[in-house]
Coordinates of N, CA and C in Angstrom, one line a residue:
M1 N -13.2 -11.4 3.7 CA -14.5 -11.5 3.3 C -14.8 -12.9 2.8
D2 N -15.9 -13.4 3.3 CA -16.3 -14.8 3.0 C -16.7 -15.0 1.5
Y3 N -17.2 -13.9 0.9 CA -17.8 -14.1 -0.4 C -16.8 -13.7 -1.6
V4 N -15.6 -13.2 -1.2 CA -14.7 -12.9 -2.3 C -13.5 -13.8 -2.1
K5 N -13.1 -14.5 -3.2 CA -11.9 -15.4 -3.1 C -10.8 -14.9 -4.1
N6 N -9.6 -15.1 -3.7 CA -8.5 -14.8 -4.5 C -8.4 -13.3 -4.9
A7 N -8.8 -12.4 -4.0 CA -8.8 -11.0 -4.3 C -7.4 -10.4 -4.4
K8 N -7.2 -9.6 -5.3 CA -5.9 -8.9 -5.5 C -6.1 -7.5 -5.9
M9 N -5.5 -6.6 -5.1 CA -5.6 -5.1 -5.4 C -4.2 -4.6 -5.7
N10 N -4.1 -3.9 -6.9 CA -2.9 -3.2 -7.2 C -3.1 -1.7 -7.3
E11 N -2.2 -1.0 -6.7 CA -2.3 0.5 -6.7 C -1.0 1.1 -7.1
L12 N -1.0 2.0 -8.0 CA 0.1 2.7 -8.5 C 0.0 4.2 -8.1
Y13 N 0.9 4.7 -7.3 CA 0.9 6.0 -6.8 C 2.1 6.8 -7.3
L14 N 1.9 8.1 -7.5 CA 3.0 9.0 -7.7 C 3.2 9.8 -6.4
Q15 N 4.4 9.6 -5.8 CA 4.5 10.1 -4.4 C 5.6 11.2 -4.3
I16 N 5.3 12.2 -3.5 CA 6.3 13.2 -3.2 C 6.6 13.2 -1.7
P17 N 7.8 12.7 -1.3 CA 8.1 12.7 0.1 C 9.0 14.0 0.5
V18 N 8.8 14.4 1.7 CA 9.7 15.5 2.2 C 10.3 14.9 3.5
R19 N 11.6 14.7 3.6 CA 12.2 14.1 4.7 C 13.3 14.9 5.3
I20 N 13.5 14.8 6.6 CA 14.6 15.3 7.3 C 15.5 14.1 7.7
A21 N 16.8 14.2 7.5 CA 17.6 13.0 7.8 C 18.8 13.5 8.6
A22 N 19.4 12.5 9.4 CA 20.6 12.8 10.2 C 21.5 11.6 9.9
R23 N 22.8 11.8 9.7 CA 23.8 10.8 9.5 C 24.7 10.8 10.7
L24 N 24.7 9.7 11.4 CA 25.5 9.7 12.7 C 26.7 8.7 12.5
P25 N 27.9 9.2 12.8 CA 29.1 8.3 12.8 C 29.1 7.4 14.0
L26 N 29.3 6.1 13.7 CA 29.4 5.1 14.8 C 30.8 4.6 15.0
G27 N 31.6 4.8 14.0 CA 33.0 4.4 14.1 C 33.7 4.8 12.8
K28 N 34.9 4.4 12.6 CA 35.7 4.8 11.4 C 35.0 4.5 10.1
D29 N 34.5 3.3 10.0 CA 33.8 2.8 8.8 C 32.3 2.6 8.9
Y30 N 31.8 3.0 10.0 CA 30.3 2.7 10.3 C 29.6 4.0 10.5
H31 N 28.4 4.1 9.9 CA 27.5 5.2 10.0 C 26.0 4.7 10.1
A32 N 25.2 5.5 10.8 CA 23.8 5.2 10.8 C 23.0 6.4 10.3
S33 N 22.0 6.2 9.6 CA 21.2 7.3 9.1 C 19.7 7.1 9.5
L34 N 19.1 8.2 10.0 CA 17.7 8.2 10.4 C 17.0 9.3 9.6
N35 N 15.8 9.0 9.1 CA 15.0 10.0 8.4 C 13.6 9.8 8.7
A36 N 12.9 10.9 8.6 CA 11.4 11.0 8.8 C 10.8 12.2 8.1
G37 N 9.5 12.1 7.8 CA 8.8 13.2 7.3 C 7.5 12.8 6.6
P38 N 6.8 13.8 6.1 CA 5.5 13.5 5.5 C 5.6 13.2 4.0
Y39 N 4.6 12.6 3.5 CA 4.5 12.4 2.0 C 3.1 12.7 1.6
I40 N 3.0 13.0 0.3 CA 1.7 13.2 -0.3 C 1.7 12.4 -1.6
A41 N 0.7 11.7 -2.0 CA 0.7 10.8 -3.1 C -0.7 10.9 -3.9
C42 N -0.6 10.6 -5.2 CA -1.8 10.6 -6.0 C -1.8 9.3 -6.8
G43 N -2.9 8.6 -6.7 CA -3.1 7.3 -7.4 C -3.2 7.6 -8.9
V44 N -2.4 6.9 -9.7 CA -2.4 7.1 -11.1 C -2.9 5.9 -11.9
G45 N -3.1 4.8 -11.2 CA -3.6 3.6 -11.9 C -3.7 2.4 -10.9
G46 N -4.4 1.4 -11.4 CA -4.5 0.2 -10.6 C -5.7 -0.6 -11.0
K47 N -5.6 -1.9 -10.7 CA -6.7 -2.9 -11.0 C -6.9 -3.7 -9.8
T48 N -8.2 -4.1 -9.6 CA -8.6 -5.0 -8.5 C -9.3 -6.2 -9.2
S49 N -8.8 -7.4 -8.8 CA -9.4 -8.5 -9.5 C -9.6 -9.6 -8.4
G50 N -10.4 -10.6 -8.8 CA -10.7 -11.7 -7.9 C -11.9 -12.5 -8.4
S51 N -12.4 -13.4 -7.5 CA -13.6 -14.2 -7.9 C -14.6 -14.2 -6.8
I52 N -15.8 -14.3 -7.2 CA -16.9 -14.4 -6.2 C -17.7 -15.7 -6.5
P53 N -18.0 -16.5 -5.4 CA -18.8 -17.7 -5.7 C -20.1 -17.2 -6.2
Y54 N -20.5 -17.8 -7.3 CA -21.8 -17.5 -8.0 C -22.7 -18.7 -7.8
Y55 N -23.9 -18.4 -7.3 CA -24.7 -19.5 -6.9 C -25.7 -19.9 -8.0
H56 N -25.6 -19.3 -9.2 CA -26.4 -19.7 -10.3 C -25.5 -20.3 -11.3
D57 N -26.0 -21.0 -12.3 CA -25.2 -21.6 -13.4 C -24.4 -20.5 -14.2
T58 N -23.1 -20.6 -14.1 CA -22.3 -19.6 -14.8 C -21.6 -20.2 -16.0
G59 N -21.6 -21.5 -16.1 CA -20.9 -22.1 -17.1 C -19.4 -22.3 -16.8
S60 N -18.9 -21.7 -15.7 CA -17.5 -21.9 -15.4 C -17.4 -23.2 -14.6
S61 N -16.2 -23.8 -14.7 CA -16.0 -25.1 -14.1 C -16.0 -25.1 -12.6
D62 N -15.5 -23.9 -12.0 CA -15.5 -23.9 -10.5 C -16.6 -23.2 -9.9
G63 N -17.6 -22.7 -10.6 CA -18.8 -22.0 -10.1 C -18.5 -20.6 -9.6
N64 N -17.4 -20.0 -9.9 CA -17.0 -18.6 -9.5 C -17.2 -17.6 -10.6
R65 N -17.6 -16.4 -10.2 CA -17.7 -15.3 -11.2 C -16.4 -14.5 -11.0
L66 N -15.7 -14.3 -12.1 CA -14.4 -13.5 -12.1 C -14.8 -12.0 -12.3
F67 N -14.0 -11.2 -11.6 CA -14.2 -9.7 -11.9 C -12.8 -9.0 -12.0
K68 N -12.8 -7.9 -12.7 CA -11.6 -7.1 -12.8 C -12.1 -5.7 -13.0
I69 N -11.8 -4.8 -12.0 CA -12.3 -3.4 -12.0 C -11.1 -2.5 -11.7
N70 N -11.4 -1.2 -12.0 CA -10.4 -0.1 -11.6 C -10.4 0.0 -10.1
T71 N -9.2 0.2 -9.5 CA -9.0 0.3 -8.1 C -9.5 1.7 -7.6
F72 N -9.2 2.7 -8.4 CA -9.6 4.1 -8.0 C -10.9 4.4 -8.7
G73 N -11.8 5.1 -8.0 CA -13.0 5.6 -8.6 C -14.2 5.2 -7.8
N74 N -15.4 5.7 -8.1 CA -16.6 5.5 -7.4 C -17.1 4.1 -7.5
V75 N -17.6 3.5 -6.4 CA -18.2 2.2 -6.4 C -19.4 2.2 -7.2
L76 N -20.2 3.2 -7.3 CA -21.4 3.3 -8.1 C -21.1 3.2 -9.6
E77 N -19.9 3.5 -10.0 CA -19.5 3.5 -11.4 C -18.7 2.2 -11.6
N78 N -18.9 1.2 -10.8 CA -18.3 -0.2 -11.0 C -16.8 -0.1 -10.8
N79 N -16.3 0.7 -9.9 CA -14.9 0.7 -9.5 C -14.7 0.2 -8.1
A80 N -13.5 0.0 -7.6 CA -13.3 -0.5 -6.2 C -13.5 0.6 -5.2
G81 N -13.5 1.8 -5.5 CA -13.9 2.9 -4.6 C -12.7 3.5 -3.8
N82 N -11.5 3.3 -4.2 CA -10.3 3.9 -3.5 C -10.2 5.4 -3.9
R83 N -9.8 6.2 -3.0 CA -9.5 7.6 -3.3 C -8.1 7.7 -3.9
R84 N -8.0 8.7 -4.8 CA -6.7 8.8 -5.4 C -5.7 9.6 -4.5
L85 N -6.1 10.5 -3.7 CA -5.2 11.2 -2.8 C -4.9 10.5 -1.6
D86 N -3.6 10.4 -1.2 CA -3.1 9.8 0.0 C -2.1 10.7 0.6
G87 N -1.9 10.6 1.9 CA -0.8 11.3 2.6 C -0.5 10.6 3.9
G88 N 0.7 10.8 4.3 CA 1.1 10.1 5.6 C 2.5 10.4 6.0
I89 N 3.0 9.5 6.8 CA 4.3 9.7 7.4 C 5.3 8.6 7.0
I90 N 6.6 9.0 6.7 CA 7.6 8.0 6.4 C 8.7 8.1 7.5
V91 N 9.1 6.9 7.9 CA 10.2 6.7 8.9 C 11.2 5.7 8.3
G92 N 12.5 6.0 8.4 CA 13.5 5.1 7.8 C 14.8 5.1 8.6
I93 N 15.5 4.0 8.5 CA 16.8 3.9 9.2 C 17.7 3.1 8.2
A94 N 19.0 3.5 8.2 CA 20.0 2.8 7.4 C 21.3 2.7 8.1
F95 N 22.0 1.6 7.9 CA 23.3 1.4 8.4 C 24.3 1.3 7.3
E96 N 25.5 1.9 7.4 CA 26.5 2.0 6.4 C 27.8 1.3 6.9
Y97 N 28.3 0.4 6.2 CA 29.7 -0.1 6.4 C 30.5 0.1 5.2
R98 N 31.4 1.1 5.3 CA 32.2 1.5 4.1 C 31.3 2.0 3.0
R99 N 31.1 1.2 2.0 CA 30.2 1.6 0.8 C 28.9 0.8 0.8
L100 N 28.8 -0.2 1.7 CA 27.6 -1.0 1.7 C 26.5 -0.4 2.6
I101 N 25.3 -0.3 2.1 CA 24.2 0.3 2.9 C 23.1 -0.7 3.0
I102 N 22.6 -0.9 4.2 CA 21.4 -1.7 4.5 C 20.4 -0.9 5.3
G103 N 19.2 -0.8 4.7 CA 18.2 0.0 5.3 C 16.8 -0.6 5.4
A104 N 15.9 0.1 6.2 CA 14.5 -0.3 6.3 C 13.7 1.0 6.4
E105 N 12.5 0.9 5.8 CA 11.6 2.1 5.8 C 10.2 1.7 5.9
A106 N 9.4 2.5 6.6 CA 7.9 2.2 6.8 C 7.2 3.5 6.4
Q107 N 6.0 3.3 5.7 CA 5.1 4.4 5.4 C 3.8 4.1 5.9
V108 N 3.2 5.0 6.6 CA 1.9 4.8 7.2 C 1.0 5.9 6.7
G109 N -0.1 5.6 6.0 CA -1.0 6.5 5.4 C -2.0 7.0 6.5
L110 N -2.3 8.3 6.5 CA -3.2 8.9 7.4 C -4.6 9.2 6.8
V111 N -4.7 8.9 5.5 CA -6.0 9.2 4.8 C -6.7 7.8 4.8
K112 N -8.0 7.9 5.0 CA -8.8 6.7 4.9 C -9.1 6.5 3.4
I113 N -8.5 5.6 2.8 CA -8.5 5.5 1.3 C -9.8 5.0 0.7
N114 N -10.6 4.3 1.5 CA -11.9 3.8 0.9 C -13.0 3.9 1.9
Q115 N -13.8 4.9 1.9 CA -14.9 5.1 2.7 C -16.2 4.6 2.1
Q116 N -16.1 4.1 0.9 CA -17.3 3.6 0.1 C -17.6 2.1 0.4
L117 N -16.7 1.4 1.1 CA -16.9 0.0 1.4 C -18.2 -0.3 2.1
R118 N -18.7 0.7 2.9 CA -19.9 0.4 3.6 C -21.1 0.3 2.7
Q119 N -21.0 0.9 1.5 CA -22.1 0.8 0.5 C -22.2 -0.6 -0.1
V120 N -21.0 -1.3 -0.1 CA -20.9 -2.6 -0.7 C -21.1 -3.7 0.4
I121 N -20.4 -3.5 1.5 CA -20.3 -4.5 2.5 C -21.0 -3.9 3.8
D122 N -22.2 -4.2 4.0 CA -22.9 -3.7 5.1 C -23.1 -4.8 6.1
T123 N -22.0 -5.3 6.7 CA -22.1 -6.3 7.7 C -21.5 -5.8 9.0
E124 N -21.8 -6.4 10.1 CA -21.2 -6.0 11.4 C -19.7 -6.2 11.4
E125 N -19.2 -7.2 10.8 CA -17.8 -7.4 10.7 C -17.0 -6.3 10.1
F126 N -17.5 -5.6 9.1 CA -16.8 -4.5 8.4 C -17.3 -3.1 8.8
H127 N -18.2 -3.0 9.8 CA -18.8 -1.7 10.0 C -17.8 -0.6 10.3
N128 N -16.8 -0.9 11.1 CA -15.8 0.1 11.5 C -14.5 0.0 10.7
Y129 N -14.5 -0.8 9.7 CA -13.2 -1.0 8.9 C -13.1 0.1 7.8
L130 N -12.1 0.9 8.0 CA -11.7 1.9 7.0 C -10.3 1.8 6.7
P131 N -9.9 1.2 5.5 CA -8.5 0.9 5.2 C -7.6 2.2 5.0
R132 N -6.4 2.0 5.3 CA -5.3 3.0 5.1 C -4.2 2.3 4.4
N133 N -3.4 3.1 3.7 CA -2.2 2.5 3.0 C -1.1 2.3 4.0
F134 N -0.3 1.2 3.9 CA 0.8 0.9 4.7 C 1.8 0.2 3.8
A135 N 3.1 0.6 3.9 CA 4.1 0.0 3.1 C 5.4 -0.1 3.9
S136 N 6.2 -1.1 3.6 CA 7.5 -1.3 4.3 C 8.5 -1.8 3.2
F137 N 9.7 -1.3 3.4 CA 10.8 -1.6 2.4 C 12.0 -2.0 3.1
F138 N 12.8 -2.9 2.5 CA 14.1 -3.2 3.0 C 15.0 -3.0 1.8
T139 N 16.2 -2.4 2.0 CA 17.0 -2.1 0.9 C 18.5 -2.5 1.2
V140 N 19.2 -2.8 0.1 CA 20.6 -3.1 0.2 C 21.2 -2.3 -1.0
G141 N 22.2 -1.5 -0.7 CA 22.8 -0.7 -1.7 C 24.3 -0.6 -1.6
Y142 N 24.9 0.0 -2.6 CA 26.3 0.1 -2.7 C 26.6 1.5 -3.2
K143 N 27.5 2.3 -2.5 CA 27.8 3.7 -3.0 C 29.0 3.6 -3.9
F144 N 28.9 4.1 -5.1 CA 30.0 4.3 -6.0 C 30.6 5.7 -5.7
R145 N 31.9 5.7 -5.8 CA 32.6 7.1 -5.7 C 33.5 7.4 -6.8

């Protein structure tokens, strides 16, 4: 967005995943694990902040107007407009060598988390833009016995 600078959105979700996993032996000391399944999540908090170039005298040195609003809630109530409820699919893979585990995971949200953007941004560029949550993780672990 041309008129928002340094935007930062934080979202905190409480998530319940349900996964099916398979552990495959690849050798004496090697194993691979695959997992997949759905998740459901509820947004419990978050803040959205940034700055907007302000074309009137603001008294600030850089001419920008700073903002900090709640991430979840209605745009008409001066919030960012994100829905609290989210759901999607999780897919993960991990490799084990003896007690060392290295894994990767991706989560793709199926819920359009903010359909209120059209009320704020009514431009051709964002007309069909409806954001969804996406997350990826890389892990390194050690199994204690």
